[in-house]
PDB file of C-alpha atoms in Angstrom:
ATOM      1  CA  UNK A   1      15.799 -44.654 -22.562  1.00 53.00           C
ATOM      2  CA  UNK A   2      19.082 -42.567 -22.602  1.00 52.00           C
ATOM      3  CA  UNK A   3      17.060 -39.404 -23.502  1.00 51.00           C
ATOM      4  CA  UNK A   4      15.340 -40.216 -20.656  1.00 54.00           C
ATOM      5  CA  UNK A   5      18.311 -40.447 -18.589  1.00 51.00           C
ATOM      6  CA  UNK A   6      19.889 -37.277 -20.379  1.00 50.00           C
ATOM      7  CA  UNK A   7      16.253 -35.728 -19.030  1.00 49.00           C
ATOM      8  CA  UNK A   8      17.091 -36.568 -15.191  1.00 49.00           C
ATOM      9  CA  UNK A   9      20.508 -35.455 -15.290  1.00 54.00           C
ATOM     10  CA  UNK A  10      19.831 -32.036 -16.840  1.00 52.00           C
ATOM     11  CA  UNK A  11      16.696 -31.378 -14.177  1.00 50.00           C
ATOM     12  CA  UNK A  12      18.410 -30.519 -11.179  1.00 53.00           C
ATOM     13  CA  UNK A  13      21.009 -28.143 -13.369  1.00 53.00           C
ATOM     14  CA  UNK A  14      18.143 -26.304 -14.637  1.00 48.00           C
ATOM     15  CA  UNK A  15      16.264 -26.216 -11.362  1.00 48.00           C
ATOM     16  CA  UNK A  16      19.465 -24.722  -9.549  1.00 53.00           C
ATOM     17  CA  UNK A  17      20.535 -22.139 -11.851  1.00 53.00           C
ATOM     18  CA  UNK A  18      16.597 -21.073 -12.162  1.00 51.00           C
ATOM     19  CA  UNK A  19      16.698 -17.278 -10.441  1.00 57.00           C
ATOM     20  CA  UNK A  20      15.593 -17.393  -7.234  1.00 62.00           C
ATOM     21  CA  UNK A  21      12.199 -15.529  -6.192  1.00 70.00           C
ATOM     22  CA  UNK A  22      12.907 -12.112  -4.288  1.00 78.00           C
ATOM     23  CA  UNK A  23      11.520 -12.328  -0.830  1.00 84.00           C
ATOM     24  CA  UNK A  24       8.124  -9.657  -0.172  1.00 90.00           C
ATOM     25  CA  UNK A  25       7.282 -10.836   3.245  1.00 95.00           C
ATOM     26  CA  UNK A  26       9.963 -10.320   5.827  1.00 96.00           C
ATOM     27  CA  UNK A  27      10.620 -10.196   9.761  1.00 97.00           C
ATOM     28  CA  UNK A  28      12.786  -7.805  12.032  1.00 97.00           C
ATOM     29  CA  UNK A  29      13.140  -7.243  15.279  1.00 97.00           C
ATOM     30  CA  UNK A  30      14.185  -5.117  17.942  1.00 97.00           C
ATOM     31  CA  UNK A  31      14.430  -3.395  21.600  1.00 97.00           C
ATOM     32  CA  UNK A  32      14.877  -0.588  24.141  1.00 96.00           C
ATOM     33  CA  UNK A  33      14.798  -0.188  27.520  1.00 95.00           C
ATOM     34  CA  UNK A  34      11.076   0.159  27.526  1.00 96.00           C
ATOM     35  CA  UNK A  35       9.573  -3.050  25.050  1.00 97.00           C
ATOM     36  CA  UNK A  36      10.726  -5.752  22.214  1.00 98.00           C
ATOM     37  CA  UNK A  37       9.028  -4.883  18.869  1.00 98.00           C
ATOM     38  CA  UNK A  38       8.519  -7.958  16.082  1.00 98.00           C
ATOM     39  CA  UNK A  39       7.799  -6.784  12.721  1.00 98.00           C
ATOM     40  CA  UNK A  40       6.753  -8.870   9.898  1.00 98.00           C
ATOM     41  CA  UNK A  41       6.042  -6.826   6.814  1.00 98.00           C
ATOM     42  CA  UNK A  42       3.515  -8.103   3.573  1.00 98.00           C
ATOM     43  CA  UNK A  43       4.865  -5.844   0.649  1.00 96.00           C
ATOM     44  CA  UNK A  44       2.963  -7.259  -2.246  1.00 96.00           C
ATOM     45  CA  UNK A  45      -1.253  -7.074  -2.723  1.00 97.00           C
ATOM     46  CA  UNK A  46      -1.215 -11.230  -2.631  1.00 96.00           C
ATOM     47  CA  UNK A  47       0.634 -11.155   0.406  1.00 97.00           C
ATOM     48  CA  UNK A  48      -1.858  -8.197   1.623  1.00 97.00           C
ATOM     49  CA  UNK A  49      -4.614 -10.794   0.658  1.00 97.00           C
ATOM     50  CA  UNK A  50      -3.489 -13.783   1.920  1.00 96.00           C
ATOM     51  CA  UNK A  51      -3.326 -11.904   5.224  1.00 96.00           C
ATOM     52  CA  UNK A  52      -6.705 -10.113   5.470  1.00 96.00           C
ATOM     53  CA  UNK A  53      -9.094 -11.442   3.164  1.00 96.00           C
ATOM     54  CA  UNK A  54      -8.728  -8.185   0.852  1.00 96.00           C
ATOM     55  CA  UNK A  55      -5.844  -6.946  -1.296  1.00 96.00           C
ATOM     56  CA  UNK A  56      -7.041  -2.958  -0.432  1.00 95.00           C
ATOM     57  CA  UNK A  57      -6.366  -2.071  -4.320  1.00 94.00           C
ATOM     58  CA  UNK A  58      -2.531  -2.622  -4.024  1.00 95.00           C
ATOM     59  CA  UNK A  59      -1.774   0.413  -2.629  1.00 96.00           C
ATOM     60  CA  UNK A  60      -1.108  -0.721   0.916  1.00 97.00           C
ATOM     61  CA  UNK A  61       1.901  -1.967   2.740  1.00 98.00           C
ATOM     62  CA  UNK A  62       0.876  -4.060   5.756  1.00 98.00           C
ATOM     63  CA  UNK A  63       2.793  -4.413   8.676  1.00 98.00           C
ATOM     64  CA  UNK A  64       1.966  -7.538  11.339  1.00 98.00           C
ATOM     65  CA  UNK A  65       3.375  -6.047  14.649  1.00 98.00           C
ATOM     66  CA  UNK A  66       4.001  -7.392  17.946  1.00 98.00           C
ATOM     67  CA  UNK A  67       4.794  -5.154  21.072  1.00 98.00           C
ATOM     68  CA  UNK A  68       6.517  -6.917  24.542  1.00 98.00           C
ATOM     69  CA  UNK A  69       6.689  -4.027  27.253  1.00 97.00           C
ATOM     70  CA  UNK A  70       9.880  -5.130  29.597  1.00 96.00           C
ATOM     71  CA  UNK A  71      10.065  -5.406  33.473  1.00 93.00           C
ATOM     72  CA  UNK A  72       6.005  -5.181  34.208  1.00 92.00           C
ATOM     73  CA  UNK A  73       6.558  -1.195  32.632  1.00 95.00           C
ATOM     74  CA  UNK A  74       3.594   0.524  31.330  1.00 97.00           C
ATOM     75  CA  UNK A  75       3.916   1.373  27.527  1.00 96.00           C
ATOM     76  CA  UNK A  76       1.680   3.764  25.102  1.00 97.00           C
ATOM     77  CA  UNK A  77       0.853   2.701  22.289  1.00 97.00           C
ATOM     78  CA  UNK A  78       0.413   5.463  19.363  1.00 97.00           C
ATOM     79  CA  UNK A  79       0.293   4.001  15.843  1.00 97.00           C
ATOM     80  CA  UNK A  80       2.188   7.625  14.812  1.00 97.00           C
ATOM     81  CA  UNK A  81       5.406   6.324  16.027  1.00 97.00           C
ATOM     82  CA  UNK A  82       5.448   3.468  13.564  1.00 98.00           C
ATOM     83  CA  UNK A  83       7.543   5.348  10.943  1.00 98.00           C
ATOM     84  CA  UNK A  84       7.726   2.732   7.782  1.00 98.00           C
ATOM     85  CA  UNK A  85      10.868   4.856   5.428  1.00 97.00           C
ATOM     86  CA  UNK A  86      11.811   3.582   1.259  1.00 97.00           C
ATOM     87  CA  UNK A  87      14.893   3.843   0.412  1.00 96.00           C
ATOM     88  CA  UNK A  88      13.586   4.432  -3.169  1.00 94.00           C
ATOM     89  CA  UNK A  89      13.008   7.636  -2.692  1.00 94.00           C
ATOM     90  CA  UNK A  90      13.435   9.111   1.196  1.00 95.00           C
ATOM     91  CA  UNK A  91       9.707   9.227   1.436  1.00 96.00           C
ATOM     92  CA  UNK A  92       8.637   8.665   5.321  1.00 97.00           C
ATOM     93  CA  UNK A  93       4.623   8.086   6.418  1.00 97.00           C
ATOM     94  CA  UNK A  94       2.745   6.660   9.137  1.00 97.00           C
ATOM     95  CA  UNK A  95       0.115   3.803   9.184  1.00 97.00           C
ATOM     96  CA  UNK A  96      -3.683   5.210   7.666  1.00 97.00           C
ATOM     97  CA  UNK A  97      -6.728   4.445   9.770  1.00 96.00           C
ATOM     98  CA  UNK A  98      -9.147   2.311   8.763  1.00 96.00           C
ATOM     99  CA  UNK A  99     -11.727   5.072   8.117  1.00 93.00           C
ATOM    100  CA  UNK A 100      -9.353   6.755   5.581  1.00 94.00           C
ATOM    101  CA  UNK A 101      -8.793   2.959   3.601  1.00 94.00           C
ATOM    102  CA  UNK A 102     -12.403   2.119   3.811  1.00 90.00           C
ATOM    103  CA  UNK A 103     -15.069   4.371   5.531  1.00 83.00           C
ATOM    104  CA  UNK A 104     -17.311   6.616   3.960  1.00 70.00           C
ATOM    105  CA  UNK A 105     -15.169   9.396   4.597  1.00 62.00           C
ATOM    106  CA  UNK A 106     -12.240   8.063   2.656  1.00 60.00           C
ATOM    107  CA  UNK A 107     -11.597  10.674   0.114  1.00 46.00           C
ATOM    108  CA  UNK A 108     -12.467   9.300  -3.448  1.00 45.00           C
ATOM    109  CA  UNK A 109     -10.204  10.537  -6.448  1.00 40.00           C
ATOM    110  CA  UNK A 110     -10.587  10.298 -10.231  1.00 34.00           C
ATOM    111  CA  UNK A 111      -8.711  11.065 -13.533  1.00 34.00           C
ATOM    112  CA  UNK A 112     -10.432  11.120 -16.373  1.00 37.00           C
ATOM    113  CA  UNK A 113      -8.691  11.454 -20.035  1.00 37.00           C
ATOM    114  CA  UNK A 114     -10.572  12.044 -22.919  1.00 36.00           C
ATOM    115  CA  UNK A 115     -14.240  10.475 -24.519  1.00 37.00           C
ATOM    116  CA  UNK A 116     -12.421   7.552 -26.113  1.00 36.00           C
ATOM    117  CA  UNK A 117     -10.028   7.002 -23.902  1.00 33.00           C
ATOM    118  CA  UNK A 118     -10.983   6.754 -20.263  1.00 34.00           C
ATOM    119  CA  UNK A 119      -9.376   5.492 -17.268  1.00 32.00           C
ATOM    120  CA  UNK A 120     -10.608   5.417 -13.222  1.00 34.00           C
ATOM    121  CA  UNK A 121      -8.092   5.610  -9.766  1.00 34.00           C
ATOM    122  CA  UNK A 122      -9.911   5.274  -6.782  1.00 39.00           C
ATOM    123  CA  UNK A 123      -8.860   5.680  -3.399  1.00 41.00           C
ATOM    124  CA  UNK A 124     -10.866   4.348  -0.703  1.00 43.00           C
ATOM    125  CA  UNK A 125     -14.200   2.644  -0.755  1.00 41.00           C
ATOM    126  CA  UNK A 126     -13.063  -1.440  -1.620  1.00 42.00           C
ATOM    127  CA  UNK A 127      -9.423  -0.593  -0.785  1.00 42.00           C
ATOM    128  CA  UNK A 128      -9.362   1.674  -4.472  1.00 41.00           C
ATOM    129  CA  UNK A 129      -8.567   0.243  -7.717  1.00 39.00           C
ATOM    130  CA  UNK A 130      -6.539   1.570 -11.229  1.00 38.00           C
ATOM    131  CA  UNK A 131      -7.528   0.651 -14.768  1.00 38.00           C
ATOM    132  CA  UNK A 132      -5.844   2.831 -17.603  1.00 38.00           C
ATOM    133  CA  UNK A 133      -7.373   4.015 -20.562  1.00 41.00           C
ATOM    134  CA  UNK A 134      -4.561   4.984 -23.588  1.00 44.00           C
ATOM    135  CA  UNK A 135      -1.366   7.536 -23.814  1.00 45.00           C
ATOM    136  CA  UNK A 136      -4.101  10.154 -22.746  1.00 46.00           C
ATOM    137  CA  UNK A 137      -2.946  11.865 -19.366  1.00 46.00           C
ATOM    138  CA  UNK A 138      -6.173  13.319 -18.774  1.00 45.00           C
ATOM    139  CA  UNK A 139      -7.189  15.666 -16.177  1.00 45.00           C
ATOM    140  CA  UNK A 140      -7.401  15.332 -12.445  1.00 43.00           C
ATOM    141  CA  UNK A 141     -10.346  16.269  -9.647  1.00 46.00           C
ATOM    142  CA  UNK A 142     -10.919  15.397  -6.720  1.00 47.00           C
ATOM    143  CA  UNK A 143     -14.525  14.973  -5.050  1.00 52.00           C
ATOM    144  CA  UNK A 144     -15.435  14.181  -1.773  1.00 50.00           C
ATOM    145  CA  UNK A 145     -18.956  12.602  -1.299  1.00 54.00           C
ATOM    146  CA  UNK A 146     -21.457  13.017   1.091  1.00 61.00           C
ATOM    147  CA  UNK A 147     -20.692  10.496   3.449  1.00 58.00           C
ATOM    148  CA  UNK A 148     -24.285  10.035   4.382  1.00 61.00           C
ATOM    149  CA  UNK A 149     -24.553   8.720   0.898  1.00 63.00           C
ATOM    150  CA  UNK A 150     -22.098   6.276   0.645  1.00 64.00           C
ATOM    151  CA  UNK A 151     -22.990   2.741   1.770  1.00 72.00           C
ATOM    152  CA  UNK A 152     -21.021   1.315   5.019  1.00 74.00           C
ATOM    153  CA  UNK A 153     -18.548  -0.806   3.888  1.00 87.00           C
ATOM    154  CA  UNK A 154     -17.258  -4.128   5.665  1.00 92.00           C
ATOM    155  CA  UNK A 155     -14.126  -4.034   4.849  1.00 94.00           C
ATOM    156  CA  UNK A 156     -13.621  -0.852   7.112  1.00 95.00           C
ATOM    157  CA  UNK A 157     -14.699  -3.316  10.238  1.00 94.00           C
ATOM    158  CA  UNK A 158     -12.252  -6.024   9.059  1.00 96.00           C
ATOM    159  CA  UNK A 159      -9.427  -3.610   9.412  1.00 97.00           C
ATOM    160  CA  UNK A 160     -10.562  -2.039  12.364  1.00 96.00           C
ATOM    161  CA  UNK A 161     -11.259  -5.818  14.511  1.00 96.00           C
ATOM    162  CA  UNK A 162      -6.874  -6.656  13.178  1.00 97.00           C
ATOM    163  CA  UNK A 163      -5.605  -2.881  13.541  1.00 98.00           C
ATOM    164  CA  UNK A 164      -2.796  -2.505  16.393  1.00 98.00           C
ATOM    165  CA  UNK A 165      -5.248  -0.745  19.204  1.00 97.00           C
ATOM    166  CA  UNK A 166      -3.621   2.781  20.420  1.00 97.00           C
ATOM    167  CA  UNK A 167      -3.711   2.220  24.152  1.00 97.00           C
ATOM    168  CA  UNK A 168      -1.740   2.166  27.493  1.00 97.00           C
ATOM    169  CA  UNK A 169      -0.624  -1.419  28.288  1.00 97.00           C
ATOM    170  CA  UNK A 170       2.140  -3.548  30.434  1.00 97.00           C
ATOM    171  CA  UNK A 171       0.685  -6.599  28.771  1.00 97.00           C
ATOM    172  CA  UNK A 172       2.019  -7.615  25.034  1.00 97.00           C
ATOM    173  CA  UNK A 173       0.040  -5.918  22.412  1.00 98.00           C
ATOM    174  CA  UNK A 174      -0.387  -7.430  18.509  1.00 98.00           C
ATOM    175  CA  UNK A 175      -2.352  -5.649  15.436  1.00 98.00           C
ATOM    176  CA  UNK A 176      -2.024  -4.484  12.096  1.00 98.00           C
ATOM    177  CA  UNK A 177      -0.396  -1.113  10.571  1.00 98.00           C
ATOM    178  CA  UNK A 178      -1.622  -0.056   6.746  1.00 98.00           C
ATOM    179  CA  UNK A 179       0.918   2.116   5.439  1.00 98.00           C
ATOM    180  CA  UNK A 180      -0.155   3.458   2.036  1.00 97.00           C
ATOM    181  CA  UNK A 181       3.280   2.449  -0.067  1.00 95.00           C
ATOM    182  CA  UNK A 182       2.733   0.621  -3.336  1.00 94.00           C
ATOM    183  CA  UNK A 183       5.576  -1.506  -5.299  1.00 92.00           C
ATOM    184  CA  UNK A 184       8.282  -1.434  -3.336  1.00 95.00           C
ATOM    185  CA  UNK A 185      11.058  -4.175  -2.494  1.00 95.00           C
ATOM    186  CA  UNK A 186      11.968  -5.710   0.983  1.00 96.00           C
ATOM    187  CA  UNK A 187      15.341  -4.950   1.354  1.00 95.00           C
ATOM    188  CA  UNK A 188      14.515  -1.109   0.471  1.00 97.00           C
ATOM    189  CA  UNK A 189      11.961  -0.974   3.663  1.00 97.00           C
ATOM    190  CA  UNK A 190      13.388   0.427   6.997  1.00 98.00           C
ATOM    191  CA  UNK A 191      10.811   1.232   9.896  1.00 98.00           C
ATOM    192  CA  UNK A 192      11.479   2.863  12.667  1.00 98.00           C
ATOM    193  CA  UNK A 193       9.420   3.146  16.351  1.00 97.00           C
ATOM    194  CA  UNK A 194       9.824   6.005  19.020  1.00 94.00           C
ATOM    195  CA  UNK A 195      12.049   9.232  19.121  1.00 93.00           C
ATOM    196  CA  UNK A 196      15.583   9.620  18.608  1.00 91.00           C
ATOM    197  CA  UNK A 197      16.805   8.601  21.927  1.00 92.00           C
ATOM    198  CA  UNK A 198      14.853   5.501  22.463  1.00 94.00           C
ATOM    199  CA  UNK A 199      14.303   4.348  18.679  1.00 97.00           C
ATOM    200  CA  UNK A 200      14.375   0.961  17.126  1.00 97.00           C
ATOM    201  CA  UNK A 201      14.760   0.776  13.591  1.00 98.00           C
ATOM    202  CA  UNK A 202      13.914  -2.605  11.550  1.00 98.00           C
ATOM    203  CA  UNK A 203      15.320  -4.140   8.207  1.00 96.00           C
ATOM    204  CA  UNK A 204      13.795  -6.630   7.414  1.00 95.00           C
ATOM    205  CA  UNK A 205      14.779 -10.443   5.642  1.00 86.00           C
TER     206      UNK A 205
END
C-alpha cells in the first residue's frame, strides 16, 4: 500500500519535469493594405501526412495558406511571392508545382556507391524516397526519363485539387504551398509574401 502511495506522489513530478515536445506545426499571421494572410506551416513528413494523405518522401515543407483581400480590392495571386526563408542557413525558395513533386516530368536523381554497398535518392515520382547503403559516398547522375514512359501518378492530382490556385480574386482564397525544405525547426522558419514595400513576413508558434 505505501509503495503504492509513494507511486502516486512521484507521477505527477515525473510527468512535469518530462521535456516538453518541440512544436512542428505552427500559425502566423499578417496584413497590408491590400489582404490578411494566415499561415499554418506542417514541418515534419507525419504532419505532411496527416495533412494530405502522403508524406512526399520527407523532403517537403507544407504550408496551409489563407488569403482575405480588404475593402472589396482585387488581389493576384502568384504562388512566387510566397518566400518560405531558414534561418539555418539563409537559404530562400519558393513553393514547387505539383508537376515537379509528382508528374512525369519530375526530374528523377540517383547515387549509386559501390557493388556491395548500394544506396537510392529519388526525387519525384511517390514524393522521392532515401535508403543508404554503407560509408561508401558513391557517385552521382542524374537522368531524366522519357516522360511518355513513366506512368501518371495520382498523387500529382491530389496536390494539384489542395494547391493555392494562382488567380485574380476579391473573394478569400485557401490552398496549399510545397516548399522543398527537409528537417528543419519551427521557430527557425520565417516566410515572407509580396515586395519590399508591401511585405508581410510570418514567424510562426
Amino acid at each position: 500500500m505505501a509503495g503504492r502511495l509513494i507511486a502516486l506522489t512521484l507521477l505527477p513530478a515525473l510527468l512535469l519535469s518530462a521535456p516538453a515536445k518541440k512544436p512542428t506545426v505552427g500559425s502566423g499571421r499578417g496584413e497590408n493594405e491590400d489582404l490578411i494572410l494566415s499561415v499554418t506551416l506542417y514541418c515534419t513528413p507525419d504532419d505532411v501526412k496527416q495533412l494530405i494523405g502522403d508524406d512526399l518522401g520527407g523532403h517537403y515543407i507544407v504550408a496551409e495558406v489563407k488569403v482575405e483581400p480588404k475593402y472589396g480590392k482585387t488581389i493576384n495571386i502568384d504562388r512566387d511571392d510566397f518566400v518560405l526563408r531558414t534561418d539555418t542557413n539563409g537559404e530562400k525558395v519558393t513553393p514547387f508545382a505539383p508537376s515537379q513533386i509528382a508528374g512525369r516530368e519530375a526530374l528523377i536523381v540517383t547515387q549509386t556507391g559501390a557493388k556491395e554497398h548500394k544506396s537510392g535518392i529519388s526525387i519525384g515520382g511517390m514524393g522521392g524516397g532515401m535508403g543508404t547503403g554503407g560509408n561508401d559516398p558513391g557517385t552521382t547522375s542524374v537522368k531524366v526519363q522519357n516522360p511518355a514512359s513513366v506512368p501518371e501518378n495520382p498523387l500529382e492530382k491530389v496536390l494539384k485539387d489542395k494547391i493555392l490556385a494562382e488567380q485574380k480574386t476579391a473573394k478569400p482564397a485557401s490552398g496549399l504551398l510545397y516548399y522543398p525544405l527537409e528537417k528543419q525547426k519551427l521557430k527557425d522558419l520565417e516566410l515572407r509574401y509580396g515586395p519590399q514595400e508591401t511585405r508581410i513576413t510570418l514567424r510562426f508558434k
